[in-house]
Amino acid sequence: MKLVRHGETGRERPGMVAPDGTIRDLTGLVPDIGGAVLSDHGLAMLRAVDPSVLPQVPEGTRLGPCVGGIGKVICIGLNFADHAAESGMQVPPEPIIFMKATSAVCGPNDPVPIPRGSQKTDWEVELAVVIGKRAKYVSEDEAMDHVAGYCVANDVSERAFQQERSGQWTKGKSADGFGPLGPWLVTRDEVADPQALGMWLKVNGDTMQDGSTQTMVYGVRYLVSYLSQFMSLQPGDVISTGTPPGVGSGMKPQRFLKAGDVMELGIEGLGSQRQEVVAD
């Protein structure tokens, strides 16, 4: 099942993707794609709905972030060995955790503003995991029971803010528009193996990233269990699991985004995004 949120910014409505590819409106059936709707019970209720009887959303309607009411966005750094190598850093002995402000979250095709003073805005295609059931001190064997599904994320990053201005990475990750999510939330039953998904990103039509979740150092099952030892994971929380090689800061010479650039990115089975870069 593929779930979406559609409509203008801040007023998105819940929806689902029908078998024919059209988007159908779930307004009145559920309040949003978030909270209790993401539980096994909530998702089972939606699976029982016949999309053909739902109103069709007009083609071209904006898609919002595919999850509503996000409590926190937890990001994992240097989680691909080949990306760590291109960054000149060692694979960490435990996952590197940082947070992205929820105000950065936006729709999959919304413009991405370059922050004022930025010289090093970069791209990162990532697999995002959406929590469906509260997780606290869960084992790896239990971890997947707490996952509602998956979506594409672009962990847009300002490298100078992140790495050259001391302190934590969060300030280089949290500008408005730095967290495109979607187009859909794909429920976990439709993803046979989250560690076997191709992922890619292009800038102005040129392929920059071409990788796979197979090369993640710490997989989804481990990350959900690991994070739950330090904080409770709540329905609607998002875990962005790291990026493969091919980011601009790893190139020689380095390449960063400028106004007018277009990013296109996607993950096998999870859809694709397209963002135009604009000045803030």
XYZ file of N, CA and C in Angstrom:
840
model
N 0.842 -1.192 0.000
C 0.000 0.000 0.000
C 0.879 1.245 0.000
N 0.474 2.217 -0.821
C 1.203 3.471 -0.905
C 0.292 4.589 -0.416
N 0.743 5.312 0.594
C -0.036 6.377 1.211
C 0.613 7.719 0.942
N -0.205 8.734 0.736
C 0.295 10.061 0.387
C -0.433 11.122 1.202
N 0.103 12.323 1.119
C -0.564 13.506 1.641
C -0.542 14.538 0.525
N -1.684 15.110 0.230
C -1.809 15.971 -0.946
C -2.470 17.297 -0.570
N -2.141 18.325 -1.332
C -2.737 19.630 -1.100
C -1.697 20.678 -0.749
N -2.155 21.878 -0.470
C -1.248 22.992 -0.235
C -0.499 22.823 1.084
N 0.636 23.495 1.165
C 1.508 23.380 2.327
C 0.769 23.731 3.617
N 0.858 22.838 4.598
C 0.222 23.056 5.880
C -1.238 22.648 5.941
N -1.805 22.282 4.785
C -3.214 21.879 4.748
C -3.374 20.581 3.963
N -2.369 19.724 4.056
C -2.394 18.481 3.303
C -3.499 17.548 3.801
N -4.014 16.767 2.867
C -5.041 15.778 3.182
C -4.477 14.374 2.954
N -5.030 13.377 3.667
C -4.542 12.010 3.474
C -5.052 11.405 2.168
N -4.250 10.521 1.612
C -4.659 9.852 0.384
C -3.925 8.532 0.214
N -4.325 7.791 -0.804
C -3.648 6.549 -1.149
C -3.512 6.459 -2.658
N -2.536 5.670 -3.091
C -2.332 5.456 -4.518
C -3.115 4.211 -4.915
N -4.031 4.358 -5.869
C -4.829 3.242 -6.359
C -3.994 2.368 -7.291
N -4.454 1.133 -7.560
C -3.714 0.256 -8.476
C -3.486 0.852 -9.859
N -4.367 1.741 -10.306
C -4.185 2.358 -11.627
C -3.251 3.560 -11.599
N -2.659 3.849 -10.418
C -1.703 4.942 -10.290
C -2.319 6.271 -9.920
N -3.634 6.376 -9.909
C -4.276 7.620 -9.502
C -4.222 7.763 -7.988
N -4.309 9.008 -7.531
C -4.325 9.286 -6.091
C -5.766 9.480 -5.660
N -6.146 8.779 -4.602
C -7.508 8.837 -4.086
C -7.517 9.474 -2.708
N -8.539 10.277 -2.448
C -8.620 11.063 -1.224
C -9.204 10.240 -0.084
N -8.534 10.281 1.066
C -8.984 9.565 2.263
C -9.614 10.489 3.302
N -9.863 11.740 2.916
C -10.461 12.677 3.858
C -11.775 12.110 4.397
N -11.936 12.167 5.715
C -13.148 11.650 6.345
C -12.988 10.235 6.856
N -12.054 9.500 6.283
C -11.798 8.142 6.759
C -10.717 8.125 7.832
N -9.678 8.933 7.636
C -8.613 9.080 8.629
C -8.245 10.558 8.710
N -7.775 11.020 9.858
C -7.447 12.438 9.993
C -6.185 12.839 9.248
N -5.226 11.907 9.133
C -3.948 12.214 8.497
C -3.195 10.895 8.318
N -2.093 10.944 7.569
C -1.190 9.792 7.497
C -0.158 9.994 8.601
N -0.516 9.589 9.790
C 0.340 9.800 10.950
C -0.328 9.209 12.184
N 0.388 9.237 13.312
C -0.167 8.781 14.572
C -0.672 7.357 14.517
N -1.866 7.133 15.081
C -2.426 5.789 15.186
C -2.740 5.171 13.830
N -2.889 5.997 12.812
C -3.147 5.473 11.459
C -1.994 4.595 10.990
N -0.801 4.827 11.528
C 0.385 4.079 11.111
C 0.541 2.756 11.848
N -0.323 2.481 12.814
C -0.265 1.209 13.531
C -0.698 0.073 12.612
N -0.413 -1.141 13.000
C -0.853 -2.296 12.207
C -2.363 -2.283 12.033
N -3.082 -1.911 13.100
C -4.543 -1.859 13.028
C -5.005 -0.781 12.046
N -4.397 0.396 12.154
C -4.775 1.492 11.264
C -4.505 1.181 9.810
N -3.351 0.581 9.544
C -3.006 0.236 8.168
C -3.906 -0.880 7.640
N -4.276 -1.829 8.497
C -5.182 -2.898 8.077
C -6.538 -2.322 7.686
N -6.992 -1.316 8.420
C -8.259 -0.672 8.088
C -8.195 -0.034 6.699
N -7.079 0.609 6.395
C -6.941 1.251 5.092
C -6.826 0.227 3.969
N -6.203 -0.899 4.253
C -6.094 -1.943 3.221
C -7.471 -2.480 2.820
N -8.411 -2.387 3.737
C -9.750 -2.899 3.462
C -10.591 -1.930 2.628
N -10.077 -0.720 2.416
C -10.811 0.288 1.644
C -10.621 0.026 0.149
N -11.714 0.112 -0.596
C -11.656 -0.023 -2.052
C -11.329 1.340 -2.653
N -10.127 1.522 -3.205
C -9.762 2.845 -3.724
C -10.695 3.355 -4.816
N -11.336 2.452 -5.543
C -12.171 2.876 -6.677
C -13.403 3.659 -6.230
N -13.782 3.547 -4.956
C -14.956 4.281 -4.479
C -14.571 5.631 -3.880
N -13.278 5.913 -3.799
C -12.816 7.165 -3.214
C -12.706 8.253 -4.275
N -12.893 9.514 -3.901
C -12.729 10.612 -4.863
C -11.307 10.648 -5.417
N -11.185 10.910 -6.695
C -9.867 11.003 -7.313
C -9.303 12.409 -7.134
N -8.042 12.478 -6.728
C -7.360 13.760 -6.570
C -6.931 14.232 -7.959
N -7.196 15.483 -8.302
C -6.827 15.967 -9.641
C -5.340 15.775 -9.932
N -5.044 15.353 -11.152
C -3.659 15.178 -11.557
C -2.919 16.502 -11.450
N -1.699 16.448 -10.961
C -0.907 17.660 -10.802
C -1.029 18.317 -9.443
N -1.904 17.791 -8.574
C -2.020 18.318 -7.215
C -0.705 18.120 -6.466
N -0.314 19.137 -5.725
C 0.935 19.043 -4.965
C 0.878 17.884 -3.974
N 2.014 17.190 -3.851
C 2.177 16.180 -2.817
C 2.980 16.783 -1.671
N 2.481 16.603 -0.458
C 3.210 17.038 0.719
C 4.107 15.927 1.224
N 4.820 16.158 2.323
C 5.576 15.064 2.940
C 4.606 13.926 3.249
N 5.042 12.701 3.047
C 4.111 11.571 3.098
C 3.731 11.160 4.513
N 4.289 11.803 5.518
C 3.959 11.541 6.922
C 3.599 12.856 7.581
N 2.525 12.863 8.353
C 2.117 14.060 9.071
C 2.379 13.924 10.565
N 2.466 15.063 11.236
C 2.637 15.048 12.689
C 3.930 14.414 13.146
N 5.006 14.630 12.402
C 6.293 14.017 12.743
C 6.810 14.610 14.053
N 7.144 13.727 14.989
C 7.684 14.197 16.267
C 9.162 14.497 16.194
N 9.905 13.638 15.489
C 11.339 13.859 15.340
C 11.846 13.169 14.087
N 12.893 13.769 13.535
C 13.611 13.188 12.398
C 15.016 12.870 12.891
N 15.317 11.582 12.954
C 16.605 11.112 13.456
C 17.437 10.674 12.255
N 18.634 11.192 12.133
C 19.485 10.891 10.983
C 20.713 10.106 11.434
N 21.181 9.254 10.537
C 22.349 8.427 10.804
C 23.479 8.857 9.878
N 24.611 9.214 10.460
C 25.736 9.708 9.675
C 26.727 8.614 9.322
N 27.343 8.742 8.152
C 28.431 7.846 7.719
C 28.021 6.373 7.815
N 26.819 6.072 7.322
C 26.300 4.715 7.446
C 26.543 3.869 6.203
N 27.278 4.393 5.250
C 27.724 3.626 4.084
C 29.245 3.692 4.073
N 29.897 2.544 4.070
C 31.362 2.518 4.166
C 32.009 3.301 3.038
N 31.438 3.199 1.828
C 32.032 3.894 0.687
C 31.810 5.405 0.776
N 30.705 5.836 1.389
C 30.498 7.270 1.602
C 31.445 7.793 2.677
N 31.666 7.012 3.730
C 32.626 7.427 4.766
C 34.006 7.615 4.152
N 34.378 6.699 3.246
C 35.693 6.785 2.600
C 35.827 8.054 1.773
N 34.767 8.398 1.007
C 34.861 9.604 0.173
C 34.871 10.872 1.027
N 34.348 10.765 2.261
C 34.344 11.906 3.179
C 35.641 11.999 3.976
N 36.525 11.001 3.803
C 37.779 10.987 4.532
C 37.611 10.660 5.994
N 36.547 9.892 6.323
C 36.259 9.563 7.713
C 36.177 8.053 7.890
N 36.384 7.592 9.110
C 36.312 6.181 9.431
C 34.856 5.770 9.666
N 34.547 4.519 9.336
C 33.241 3.985 9.707
C 33.155 3.973 11.228
N 32.115 4.554 11.814
C 32.050 4.659 13.278
C 31.770 3.306 13.922
N 32.295 3.086 15.133
C 32.051 1.815 15.833
C 30.608 1.663 16.301
N 29.894 2.762 16.415
C 28.464 2.767 16.672
C 27.841 3.829 15.765
N 26.540 3.724 15.483
C 25.916 4.721 14.603
C 26.086 6.149 15.107
N 26.399 7.052 14.194
C 26.406 8.480 14.488
C 24.966 8.977 14.360
N 24.470 9.636 15.399
C 23.090 10.105 15.425
C 23.079 11.630 15.468
N 22.265 12.223 14.618
C 22.003 13.652 14.734
C 20.544 13.893 14.358
N 20.045 15.063 14.658
C 18.639 15.376 14.416
C 18.516 16.418 13.312
N 17.438 16.296 12.563
C 17.063 17.307 11.581
C 15.775 17.951 12.081
N 15.726 19.271 12.104
C 14.530 19.951 12.591
C 13.316 19.557 11.754
N 12.177 19.335 12.420
C 10.973 18.968 11.676
C 10.510 20.096 10.751
N 10.912 21.330 11.025
C 10.555 22.448 10.149
C 11.255 22.362 8.798
N 12.260 21.487 8.672
C 12.937 21.289 7.388
C 12.140 20.388 6.457
N 11.203 19.616 7.014
C 10.473 18.624 6.220
C 9.559 19.314 5.221
N 9.555 18.800 3.987
C 8.726 19.381 2.936
C 8.297 18.282 1.969
N 7.546 18.660 0.963
C 7.073 17.712 -0.021
C 8.173 17.249 -0.954
N 7.948 16.138 -1.660
C 9.003 15.542 -2.481
C 9.394 16.348 -3.696
N 8.524 17.266 -4.118
C 8.816 18.056 -5.306
C 8.810 19.552 -5.036
N 8.861 19.915 -3.748
C 8.901 21.329 -3.387
C 10.272 21.921 -3.701
N 10.347 23.219 -3.966
C 11.654 23.855 -4.170
C 12.522 23.735 -2.926
N 13.822 23.655 -3.129
C 14.786 23.616 -2.025
C 15.540 24.945 -1.992
N 15.304 25.779 -0.987
C 16.011 27.062 -0.902
C 17.438 26.878 -0.390
N 18.373 27.593 -0.996
C 19.739 27.649 -0.475
C 19.776 28.705 0.626
N 20.201 28.350 1.840
C 20.171 29.316 2.945
C 21.087 30.513 2.681
N 20.752 31.610 3.277
C 21.601 32.803 3.163
C 22.988 32.497 3.716
N 23.994 32.892 3.001
C 25.369 32.669 3.425
C 25.920 31.308 3.050
N 25.111 30.481 2.422
C 25.565 29.131 2.070
C 26.482 29.157 0.849
N 27.547 28.378 0.931
C 28.439 28.154 -0.200
C 28.551 26.675 -0.541
N 28.021 25.798 0.334
C 28.279 24.364 0.181
C 27.019 23.532 0.438
N 25.931 23.868 -0.251
C 24.710 23.080 -0.116
C 24.828 21.819 -0.968
N 24.544 20.675 -0.362
C 24.847 19.363 -0.938
C 23.597 18.488 -0.910
N 23.664 17.377 -1.597
C 22.550 16.440 -1.739
C 22.873 15.105 -1.076
N 21.844 14.360 -0.677
C 22.023 13.011 -0.114
C 20.716 12.229 -0.273
N 20.663 11.275 -1.189
C 19.502 10.393 -1.263
C 19.586 9.379 -0.121
N 18.470 9.180 0.579
C 18.475 8.285 1.736
C 17.169 7.499 1.830
N 17.270 6.302 2.383
C 16.101 5.519 2.750
C 15.613 6.012 4.108
N 14.342 6.407 4.177
C 13.746 6.827 5.442
C 12.814 5.737 5.950
N 12.898 5.479 7.240
C 12.065 4.494 7.921
C 11.045 5.247 8.764
N 9.781 4.894 8.629
C 8.715 5.554 9.384
C 8.217 4.596 10.470
N 8.238 5.078 11.701
C 7.812 4.255 12.838
C 6.283 4.208 12.902
N 5.747 3.014 13.181
C 4.305 2.848 13.266
C 3.798 2.529 14.651
N 4.679 2.021 15.511
C 4.294 1.638 16.873
C 5.418 2.022 17.827
N 5.058 2.548 18.999
C 6.056 3.000 19.974
C 7.090 1.909 20.218
N 8.348 2.308 20.180
C 9.452 1.372 20.401
C 10.337 1.903 21.520
N 10.524 1.095 22.531
C 11.417 1.440 23.637
C 12.083 0.163 24.117
N 13.404 0.158 24.079
C 14.190 -1.015 24.487
C 13.786 -2.276 23.704
N 13.581 -2.143 22.408
C 13.180 -3.323 21.631
C 14.422 -4.055 21.126
N 14.285 -5.351 20.963
C 15.367 -6.172 20.431
C 15.367 -6.091 18.907
N 16.448 -6.559 18.281
C 16.480 -6.615 16.821
C 15.396 -7.539 16.289
N 15.096 -8.608 16.991
C 14.050 -9.536 16.553
C 12.677 -8.866 16.542
N 12.480 -7.916 17.437
C 11.185 -7.224 17.531
C 11.112 -5.970 16.669
N 12.249 -5.503 16.207
C 12.335 -4.155 15.641
C 11.381 -3.914 14.479
N 11.294 -4.851 13.547
C 10.508 -4.603 12.341
C 9.015 -4.521 12.627
N 8.572 -5.057 13.756
C 7.164 -4.941 14.136
C 6.779 -3.495 14.419
N 7.773 -2.643 14.613
C 7.530 -1.246 14.960
C 7.645 -0.322 13.749
N 7.897 -0.878 12.588
C 8.054 -0.093 11.361
C 6.744 -0.069 10.586
N 6.267 1.142 10.259
C 5.071 1.263 9.416
C 5.430 1.093 7.949
N 6.546 1.699 7.551
C 6.934 1.623 6.148
C 8.152 2.466 5.850
N 8.316 2.772 4.558
C 9.543 3.402 4.074
C 9.201 4.482 3.052
N 10.122 5.419 2.903
C 9.969 6.432 1.856
C 11.337 6.962 1.459
N 11.347 7.731 0.386
C 12.558 8.393 -0.088
C 12.766 9.679 0.712
N 14.005 9.951 1.074
C 14.364 11.219 1.717
C 15.564 11.824 0.998
N 15.605 13.133 0.968
C 16.786 13.855 0.508
C 17.311 14.627 1.710
N 18.410 14.143 2.278
C 18.998 14.797 3.453
C 19.881 15.943 2.971
N 19.243 17.014 2.508
C 19.990 18.169 2.008
C 20.831 18.735 3.150
N 22.074 19.115 2.824
C 23.047 19.478 3.852
C 23.858 20.690 3.416
N 24.115 21.597 4.346
C 25.045 22.702 4.095
C 26.349 22.336 4.795
N 27.366 21.961 3.998
C 28.570 21.357 4.572
C 29.382 22.328 5.429
N 29.439 23.598 5.055
C 30.191 24.543 5.881
C 29.505 24.717 7.236
N 28.181 24.843 7.220
C 27.446 24.959 8.487
C 27.633 23.688 9.309
N 27.652 22.542 8.633
C 27.721 21.243 9.306
C 29.091 20.964 9.905
N 30.148 21.249 9.129
C 31.476 20.750 9.475
C 32.484 21.821 9.857
N 32.226 23.071 9.501
C 33.249 24.104 9.671
C 32.901 25.151 10.727
N 31.740 25.015 11.339
C 31.323 26.050 12.282
C 31.146 25.507 13.690
N 31.833 24.403 13.980
C 31.871 23.764 15.291
C 30.480 23.320 15.753
N 30.470 22.582 16.859
C 29.206 22.106 17.386
C 28.686 20.899 16.629
N 27.399 20.654 16.745
C 26.792 19.472 16.159
C 26.390 19.703 14.696
N 26.087 18.591 14.017
C 25.752 18.651 12.591
C 24.390 19.275 12.325
N 23.542 19.358 13.344
C 22.141 19.719 13.135
C 21.970 21.027 12.379
N 22.821 22.015 12.660
C 22.619 23.312 12.020
C 22.935 23.300 10.523
N 23.662 22.290 10.066
C 23.886 22.160 8.629
C 22.854 21.305 7.930
N 21.875 20.827 8.687
C 20.894 19.880 8.155
C 19.456 20.366 8.240
N 19.216 21.528 8.824
C 17.858 21.852 9.265
C 17.232 23.080 8.626
N 17.845 23.634 7.583
C 17.231 24.785 6.929
C 15.880 24.393 6.337
N 15.004 25.367 6.193
C 13.703 25.095 5.571
C 13.918 24.451 4.203
N 13.189 23.385 3.946
C 13.294 22.697 2.658
C 14.385 21.661 2.581
N 15.109 21.443 3.673
C 16.224 20.485 3.661
C 15.775 19.056 3.974
N 14.445 18.801 3.989
C 13.981 17.452 4.313
C 12.842 16.964 3.437
N 12.997 16.916 2.109
C 11.933 16.363 1.269
C 11.667 14.896 1.608
N 10.391 14.553 1.790
C 9.982 13.186 2.091
C 8.877 12.756 1.126
N 8.995 11.563 0.584
C 7.951 11.039 -0.291
C 8.518 10.627 -1.637
N 7.689 10.368 -2.633
C 6.306 10.814 -2.752
C 5.302 10.041 -1.905
N 5.604 8.781 -1.614
C 4.662 7.922 -0.901
C 5.328 7.347 0.333
N 4.486 6.951 1.267
C 4.883 6.031 2.326
C 4.487 4.632 1.858
N 5.463 3.784 1.632
C 5.203 2.411 1.194
C 5.225 1.516 2.425
N 4.128 0.840 2.695
C 4.036 0.026 3.910
C 5.017 -1.143 3.857
N 5.426 -1.585 5.036
C 6.537 -2.528 5.128
C 6.249 -3.856 4.443
N 4.963 -4.235 4.326
C 4.624 -5.506 3.690
C 4.951 -5.513 2.199
N 5.128 -4.320 1.606
C 5.433 -4.233 0.178
C 6.935 -4.163 -0.092
N 7.733 -4.133 0.965
C 9.192 -4.072 0.807
C 9.771 -5.354 1.386
N 10.084 -6.287 0.495
C 10.531 -7.611 0.950
C 11.820 -7.532 1.750
N 12.741 -6.666 1.313
C 14.033 -6.544 1.993
C 14.524 -5.112 1.882
N 14.429 -4.337 2.951
C 14.886 -2.945 2.885
C 16.393 -2.817 2.686
N 17.124 -3.940 2.795
C 18.576 -3.908 2.588
C 18.952 -4.364 1.180
N 18.015 -4.263 0.238
C 18.300 -4.663 -1.147
C 17.603 -3.727 -2.116
N 17.736 -2.413 -1.881
C 17.049 -1.427 -2.702
C 18.059 -0.529 -3.412
N 17.947 -0.448 -4.721
C 18.777 0.489 -5.471
C 18.359 1.916 -5.190
N 19.322 2.827 -5.182
C 19.044 4.233 -4.903
C 19.927 5.105 -5.794
N 19.388 6.248 -6.213
C 20.096 7.086 -7.190
C 19.724 8.555 -6.996
N 20.615 9.411 -7.483
C 20.345 10.851 -7.482
C 21.064 11.495 -8.658
N 20.370 12.411 -9.336
C 20.931 13.164 -10.446
C 20.839 14.654 -10.153
N 21.802 15.408 -10.662
C 21.754 16.861 -10.637
C 21.854 17.342 -12.075
N 20.851 18.070 -12.511
C 20.786 18.566 -13.890
C 20.962 17.441 -14.908
N 20.420 16.264 -14.569
C 20.460 15.126 -15.474
C 21.705 14.269 -15.369
N 22.703 14.716 -14.617
C 23.943 13.950 -14.460
C 23.844 13.072 -13.206
N 24.117 11.782 -13.353
C 24.047 10.869 -12.214
C 25.184 11.150 -11.243
N 24.825 11.418 -10.014
C 25.797 11.678 -8.958
C 25.904 10.489 -7.996
N 24.764 9.936 -7.628
C 24.742 8.811 -6.700
C 24.047 7.619 -7.366
N 24.664 6.470 -7.256
C 24.116 5.237 -7.819
C 24.541 4.114 -6.888
N 23.713 3.825 -5.892
C 24.119 2.888 -4.850
C 22.999 1.949 -4.467
N 23.146 1.321 -3.331
C 22.175 0.354 -2.852
C 22.196 0.314 -1.335
N 21.042 0.045 -0.762
C 20.977 -0.118 0.692
C 21.737 -1.359 1.165
N 22.181 -2.188 0.230
C 22.991 -3.359 0.597
C 24.279 -2.959 1.299
N 24.790 -1.769 0.995
C 26.087 -1.371 1.551
C 25.958 -0.539 2.832
N 24.760 -0.482 3.402
C 24.614 0.168 4.705
C 25.401 -0.603 5.755
N 26.109 0.110 6.597
C 26.867 -0.527 7.680
C 25.902 -1.063 8.734
N 24.966 -0.232 9.142
C 23.966 -0.598 10.138
C 22.602 -0.618 9.450
N 21.979 -1.795 9.402
C 20.718 -1.953 8.698
C 19.524 -1.465 9.491
N 18.359 -1.501 8.843
C 17.137 -0.969 9.440
C 16.818 -1.656 10.759
N 16.865 -2.966 10.778
C 16.518 -3.715 11.987
C 17.413 -3.292 13.158
N 18.707 -3.194 12.891
C 19.647 -2.809 13.939
C 19.374 -1.380 14.409
N 19.138 -0.468 13.464
C 18.976 0.940 13.822
C 17.746 1.164 14.692
N 16.631 0.531 14.354
C 15.424 0.700 15.166
C 15.680 0.214 16.586
N 16.301 -0.953 16.713
C 16.616 -1.476 18.046
C 17.596 -0.560 18.767
N 18.649 -0.158 18.079
C 19.696 0.661 18.685
C 19.131 1.988 19.197
N 18.392 2.687 18.347
C 17.859 3.989 18.743
C 16.900 3.866 19.916
N 16.161 2.759 19.971
C 15.168 2.592 21.023
C 15.806 2.385 22.393
N 17.103 2.165 22.424
C 17.802 2.067 23.710
C 18.064 3.444 24.321
N 18.011 4.485 23.487
C 18.365 5.833 23.937
C 17.170 6.770 24.011
N 16.117 6.466 23.263
C 14.925 7.306 23.238
C 13.755 6.449 22.777
N 12.562 6.795 23.202
C 11.404 6.077 22.672
C 11.115 6.595 21.265
N 10.828 5.680 20.376
C 10.430 6.020 19.017
C 8.916 6.001 18.953
N 8.339 7.071 18.445
C 6.890 7.240 18.458
C 6.316 7.101 17.043
N 5.031 6.733 16.930
C 4.414 6.657 15.606
C 4.582 7.970 14.836
N 5.078 7.859 13.617
C 5.322 9.037 12.792
C 6.746 9.550 12.851
N 7.550 9.075 13.802
C 8.966 9.445 13.791
C 9.638 8.894 12.540
N 10.619 9.612 12.063
C 11.322 9.248 10.827
C 12.796 9.024 11.128
N 13.335 7.917 10.630
C 14.773 7.642 10.718
C 15.334 7.715 9.308
N 16.241 8.641 9.063
C 16.899 8.763 7.764
C 18.243 8.054 7.880
N 18.455 7.023 7.064
C 19.445 5.994 7.387
C 20.822 6.157 6.748
N 21.098 7.280 6.108
C 22.421 7.494 5.534
C 22.420 7.412 4.021
N 23.521 7.836 3.419
C 23.575 7.995 1.967
C 24.767 7.250 1.363
N 24.617 6.766 0.136
C 25.754 6.149 -0.559
C 26.706 7.214 -1.092
N 27.839 6.809 -1.683
C 28.790 7.794 -2.202
C 28.223 8.565 -3.381
N 28.901 9.697 -3.665
C 28.501 10.523 -4.789
C 28.004 11.895 -4.398
N 28.194 12.268 -3.127
C 27.782 13.609 -2.706
C 28.781 14.639 -3.236
N 28.331 15.882 -3.317
C 29.169 16.935 -3.894
C 30.434 17.197 -3.125
N 30.369 17.081 -1.794
C 31.552 17.363 -0.981
C 32.622 16.302 -1.144
N 32.261 15.128 -1.676
C 33.241 14.057 -1.872
C 33.909 14.084 -3.233
N 33.477 14.993 -4.094
C 34.043 15.058 -5.449
C 35.353 15.855 -5.463
N 36.143 15.612 -6.484
C 37.384 16.374 -6.698
C 37.365 16.905 -8.121
N 37.156 18.217 -8.316
C 36.861 19.223 -7.287
C 35.446 19.061 -6.737
N 35.234 19.627 -5.564
C 33.912 19.560 -4.963
C 32.888 20.302 -5.828
N 31.644 19.838 -5.740
C 30.555 20.458 -6.501
C 29.377 20.660 -5.574
N 28.833 21.863 -5.568
C 27.709 22.143 -4.692
C 26.556 22.754 -5.489
N 25.405 22.799 -4.855
C 24.191 23.250 -5.524
C 24.141 24.770 -5.635
N 23.511 25.225 -6.693
C 23.284 26.655 -6.904
C 21.857 26.846 -7.407
N 21.349 28.052 -7.264
C 19.994 28.345 -7.715
C 19.851 27.980 -9.195
N 18.772 27.320 -9.513
C 18.521 26.880 -10.882
C 18.834 25.416 -11.124
N 19.630 24.803 -10.238
C 19.905 23.369 -10.367
C 18.631 22.568 -10.096
N 18.579 21.369 -10.647
C 17.450 20.473 -10.431
C 17.974 19.132 -9.925
N 17.458 18.702 -8.782
C 17.782 17.384 -8.236
C 16.651 16.413 -8.562
N 17.006 15.227 -9.013
C 16.060 14.130 -9.187
C 16.638 12.925 -8.459
N 15.810 12.217 -7.696
C 16.319 11.114 -6.894
C 15.212 10.100 -6.647
N 15.627 8.875 -6.353
C 14.630 7.854 -6.080
C 15.243 6.603 -5.497
N 14.368 5.731 -5.024
C 14.757 4.438 -4.472
C 13.824 3.390 -5.066
N 14.394 2.266 -5.402
C 13.649 1.175 -6.021
C 12.384 0.840 -5.235
N 11.240 0.910 -5.901
C 9.968 0.575 -5.292
C 9.341 1.662 -4.447
N 10.082 2.747 -4.191
C 9.586 3.796 -3.297
C 9.280 5.100 -4.012
N 9.458 5.139 -5.338
C 9.140 6.340 -6.087
C 10.316 7.287 -6.206
N 10.039 8.470 -6.746
C 11.105 9.441 -7.018
C 10.658 10.850 -6.656
N 11.650 11.710 -6.507
C 11.435 13.117 -6.174
C 12.102 13.991 -7.240
N 11.651 15.245 -7.290
C 12.290 16.243 -8.160
C 12.197 17.605 -7.470
N 13.351 18.238 -7.270
C 13.365 19.546 -6.617
C 14.200 20.546 -7.416
N 13.649 21.723 -7.580
C 14.432 22.823 -8.138
C 15.060 23.599 -6.987
N 16.318 23.946 -7.147
C 17.036 24.716 -6.136
C 16.801 26.215 -6.384
N 16.449 26.925 -5.316
C 16.158 28.359 -5.445
C 16.924 29.124 -4.375
N 17.084 30.423 -4.576
C 17.705 31.273 -3.557
C 16.684 31.574 -2.473
N 17.129 31.623 -1.226
C 16.219 31.922 -0.112
C 16.158 33.422 0.109
